[in-house]
PDB file of C-alpha atoms in Angstrom:
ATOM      1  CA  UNK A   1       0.000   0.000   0.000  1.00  0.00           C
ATOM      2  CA  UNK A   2       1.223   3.219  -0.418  1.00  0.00           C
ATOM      3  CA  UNK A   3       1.643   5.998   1.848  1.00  0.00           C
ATOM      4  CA  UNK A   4       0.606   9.561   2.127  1.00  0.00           C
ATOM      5  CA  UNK A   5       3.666  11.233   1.125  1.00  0.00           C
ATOM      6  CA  UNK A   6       4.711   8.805  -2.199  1.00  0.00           C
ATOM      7  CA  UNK A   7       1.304   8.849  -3.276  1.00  0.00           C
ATOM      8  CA  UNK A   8       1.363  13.060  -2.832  1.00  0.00           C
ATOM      9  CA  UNK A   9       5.172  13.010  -4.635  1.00  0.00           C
ATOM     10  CA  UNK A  10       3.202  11.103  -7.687  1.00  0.00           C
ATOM     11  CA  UNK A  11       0.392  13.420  -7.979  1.00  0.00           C
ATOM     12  CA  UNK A  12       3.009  16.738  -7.866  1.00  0.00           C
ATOM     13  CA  UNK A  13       5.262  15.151 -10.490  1.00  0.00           C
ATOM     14  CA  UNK A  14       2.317  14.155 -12.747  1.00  0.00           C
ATOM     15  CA  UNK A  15       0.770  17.550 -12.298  1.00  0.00           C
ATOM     16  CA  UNK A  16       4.211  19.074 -12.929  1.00  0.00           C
ATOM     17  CA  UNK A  17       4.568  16.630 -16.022  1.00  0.00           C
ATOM     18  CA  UNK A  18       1.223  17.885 -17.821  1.00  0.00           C
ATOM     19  CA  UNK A  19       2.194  21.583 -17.069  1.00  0.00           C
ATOM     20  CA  UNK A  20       5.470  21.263 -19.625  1.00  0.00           C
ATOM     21  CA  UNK A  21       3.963  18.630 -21.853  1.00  0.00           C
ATOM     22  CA  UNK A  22       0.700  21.071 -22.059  1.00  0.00           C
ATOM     23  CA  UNK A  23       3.263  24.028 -22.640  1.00  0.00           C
ATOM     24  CA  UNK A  24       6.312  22.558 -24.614  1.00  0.00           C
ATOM     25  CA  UNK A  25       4.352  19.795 -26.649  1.00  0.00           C
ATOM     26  CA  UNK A  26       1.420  21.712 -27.393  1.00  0.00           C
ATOM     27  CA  UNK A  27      -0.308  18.338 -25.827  1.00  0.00           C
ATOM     28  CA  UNK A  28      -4.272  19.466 -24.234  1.00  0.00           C
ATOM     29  CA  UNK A  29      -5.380  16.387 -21.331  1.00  0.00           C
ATOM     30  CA  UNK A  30      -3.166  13.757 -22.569  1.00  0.00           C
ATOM     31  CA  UNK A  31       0.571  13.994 -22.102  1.00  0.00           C
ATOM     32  CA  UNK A  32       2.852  13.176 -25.209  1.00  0.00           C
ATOM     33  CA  UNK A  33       5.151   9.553 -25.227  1.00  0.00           C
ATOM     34  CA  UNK A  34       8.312  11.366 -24.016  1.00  0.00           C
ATOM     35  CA  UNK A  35       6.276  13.030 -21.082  1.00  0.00           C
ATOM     36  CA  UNK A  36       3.957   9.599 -20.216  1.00  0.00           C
ATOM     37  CA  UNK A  37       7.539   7.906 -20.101  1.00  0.00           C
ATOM     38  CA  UNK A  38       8.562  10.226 -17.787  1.00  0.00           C
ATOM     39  CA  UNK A  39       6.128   9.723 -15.672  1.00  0.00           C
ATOM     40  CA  UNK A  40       5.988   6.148 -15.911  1.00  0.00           C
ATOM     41  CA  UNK A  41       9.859   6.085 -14.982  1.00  0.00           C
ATOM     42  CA  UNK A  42       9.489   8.803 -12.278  1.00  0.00           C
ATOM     43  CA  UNK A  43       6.686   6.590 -10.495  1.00  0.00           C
ATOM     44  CA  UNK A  44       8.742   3.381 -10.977  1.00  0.00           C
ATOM     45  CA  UNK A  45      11.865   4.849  -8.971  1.00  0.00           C
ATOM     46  CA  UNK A  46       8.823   6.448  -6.111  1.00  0.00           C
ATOM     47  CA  UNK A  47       7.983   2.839  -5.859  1.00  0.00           C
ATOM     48  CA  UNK A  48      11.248   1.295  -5.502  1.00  0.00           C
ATOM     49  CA  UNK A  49      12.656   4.704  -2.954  1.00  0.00           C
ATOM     50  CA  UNK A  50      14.831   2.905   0.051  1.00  0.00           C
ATOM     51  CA  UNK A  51      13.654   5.929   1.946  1.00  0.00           C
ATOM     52  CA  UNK A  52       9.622   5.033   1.541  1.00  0.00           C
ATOM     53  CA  UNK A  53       7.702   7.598   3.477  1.00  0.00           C
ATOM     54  CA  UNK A  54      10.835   9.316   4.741  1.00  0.00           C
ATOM     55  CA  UNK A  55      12.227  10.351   1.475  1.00  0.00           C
ATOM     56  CA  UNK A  56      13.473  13.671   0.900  1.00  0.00           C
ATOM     57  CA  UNK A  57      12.757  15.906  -1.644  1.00  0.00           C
ATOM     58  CA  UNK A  58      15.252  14.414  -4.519  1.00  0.00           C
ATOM     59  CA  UNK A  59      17.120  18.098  -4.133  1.00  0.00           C
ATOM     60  CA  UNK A  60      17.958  16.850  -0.836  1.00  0.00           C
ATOM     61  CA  UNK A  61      18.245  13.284  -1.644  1.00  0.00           C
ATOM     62  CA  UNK A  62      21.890  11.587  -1.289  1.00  0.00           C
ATOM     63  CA  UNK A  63      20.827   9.230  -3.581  1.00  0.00           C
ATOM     64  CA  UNK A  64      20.470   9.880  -7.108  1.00  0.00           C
ATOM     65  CA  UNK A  65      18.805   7.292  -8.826  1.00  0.00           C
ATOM     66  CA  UNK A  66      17.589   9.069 -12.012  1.00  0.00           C
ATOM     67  CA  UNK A  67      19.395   7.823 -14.980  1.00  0.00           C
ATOM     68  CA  UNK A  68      21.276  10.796 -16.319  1.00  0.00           C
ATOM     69  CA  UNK A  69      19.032  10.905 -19.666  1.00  0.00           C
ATOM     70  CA  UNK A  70      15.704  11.025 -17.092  1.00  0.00           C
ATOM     71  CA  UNK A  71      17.611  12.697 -14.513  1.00  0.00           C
ATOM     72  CA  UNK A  72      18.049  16.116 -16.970  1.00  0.00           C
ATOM     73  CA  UNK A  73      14.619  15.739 -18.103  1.00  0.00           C
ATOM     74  CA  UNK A  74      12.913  15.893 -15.249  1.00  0.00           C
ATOM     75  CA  UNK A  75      15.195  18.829 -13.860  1.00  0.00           C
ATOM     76  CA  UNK A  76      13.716  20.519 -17.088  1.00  0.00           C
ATOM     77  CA  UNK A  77      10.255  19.562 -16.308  1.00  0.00           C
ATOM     78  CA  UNK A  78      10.836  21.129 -12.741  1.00  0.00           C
ATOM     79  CA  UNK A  79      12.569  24.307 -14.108  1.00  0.00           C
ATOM     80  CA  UNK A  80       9.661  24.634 -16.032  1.00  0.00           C
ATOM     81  CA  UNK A  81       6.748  24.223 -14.121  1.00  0.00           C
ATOM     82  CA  UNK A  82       7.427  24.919 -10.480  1.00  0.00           C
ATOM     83  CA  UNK A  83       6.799  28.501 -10.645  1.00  0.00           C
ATOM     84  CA  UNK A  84       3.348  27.628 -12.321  1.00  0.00           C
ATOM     85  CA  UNK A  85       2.585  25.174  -9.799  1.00  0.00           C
ATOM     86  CA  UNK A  86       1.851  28.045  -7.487  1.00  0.00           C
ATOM     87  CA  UNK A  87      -1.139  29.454  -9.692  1.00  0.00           C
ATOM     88  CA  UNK A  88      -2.419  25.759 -11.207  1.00  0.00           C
ATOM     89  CA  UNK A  89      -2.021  23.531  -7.754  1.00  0.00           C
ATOM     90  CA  UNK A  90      -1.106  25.724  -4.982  1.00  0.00           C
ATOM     91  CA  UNK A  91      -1.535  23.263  -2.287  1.00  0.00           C
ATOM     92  CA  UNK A  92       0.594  20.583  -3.876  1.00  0.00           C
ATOM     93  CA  UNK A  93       3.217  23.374  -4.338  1.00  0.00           C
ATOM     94  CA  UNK A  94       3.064  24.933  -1.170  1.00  0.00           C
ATOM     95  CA  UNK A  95       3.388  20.949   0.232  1.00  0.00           C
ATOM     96  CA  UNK A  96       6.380  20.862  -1.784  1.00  0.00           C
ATOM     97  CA  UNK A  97       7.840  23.894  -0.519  1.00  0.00           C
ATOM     98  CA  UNK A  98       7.440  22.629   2.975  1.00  0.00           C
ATOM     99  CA  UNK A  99       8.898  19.050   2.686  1.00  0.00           C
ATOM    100  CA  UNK A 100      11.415  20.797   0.921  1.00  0.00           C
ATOM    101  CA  UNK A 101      12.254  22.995   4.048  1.00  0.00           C
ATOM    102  CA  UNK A 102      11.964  20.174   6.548  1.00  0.00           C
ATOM    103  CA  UNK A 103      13.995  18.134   4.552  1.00  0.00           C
ATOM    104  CA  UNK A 104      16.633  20.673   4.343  1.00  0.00           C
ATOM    105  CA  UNK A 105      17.385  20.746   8.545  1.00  0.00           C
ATOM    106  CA  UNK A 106      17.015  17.025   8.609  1.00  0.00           C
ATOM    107  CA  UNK A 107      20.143  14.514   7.839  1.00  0.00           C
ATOM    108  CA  UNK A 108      18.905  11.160   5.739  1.00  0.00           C
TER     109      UNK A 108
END
């Protein structure tokens, strides 16, 4: 079963996903192959996170385990759409942002 915050890390990176692919790829409700890939790879390595429901934020994370070719797309994806994820899902965003902080005086 999965917990609170994976499940919440899954929704933000699939909202995040549909904000670029709806901007970049011209794509309206459905996200492109490259961006549905993305996702599909992004929830894979959610699942399979040592850290469960303790992860970090992947910023904070001292495990990297993005491939490098997924690993600069989804920094691009994040580039892109975090600012907008303040106007299109402000409560995921402001979730984010919090994690984010918490994570940031914790050690993994």
């Amino acid at each position: 079963m999965l917990g609170k915050r994976i499940a919440r890390e899954k929704i933000c990176v699939e909202k995040m996903i549909m904000i670029y692919c709806k901007a970049k790829h011209r794509t309206d409700k459905v996200k492109c192959e490259d961006c549905q890939a993305l996702l599909d790879y992004a929830c894979k390595r959610l699942d399979s996170c040592k850290f469960g429901e303790h992860k970090p934020v992947c910023l904070h994370c001292p495990i990297h385990c993005y491939s490098v070719n997924m690993r600069n797309k989804i920094k691009d994806v994040m580039r892109f759409s975090g600012a907008r994820m303040m106007f299109q899902h402000p409560t995921l965003a402001v979730l984010h942002l919090f994690d984010s902080f918490r994570d940031s005086f914790k050690k993994v």
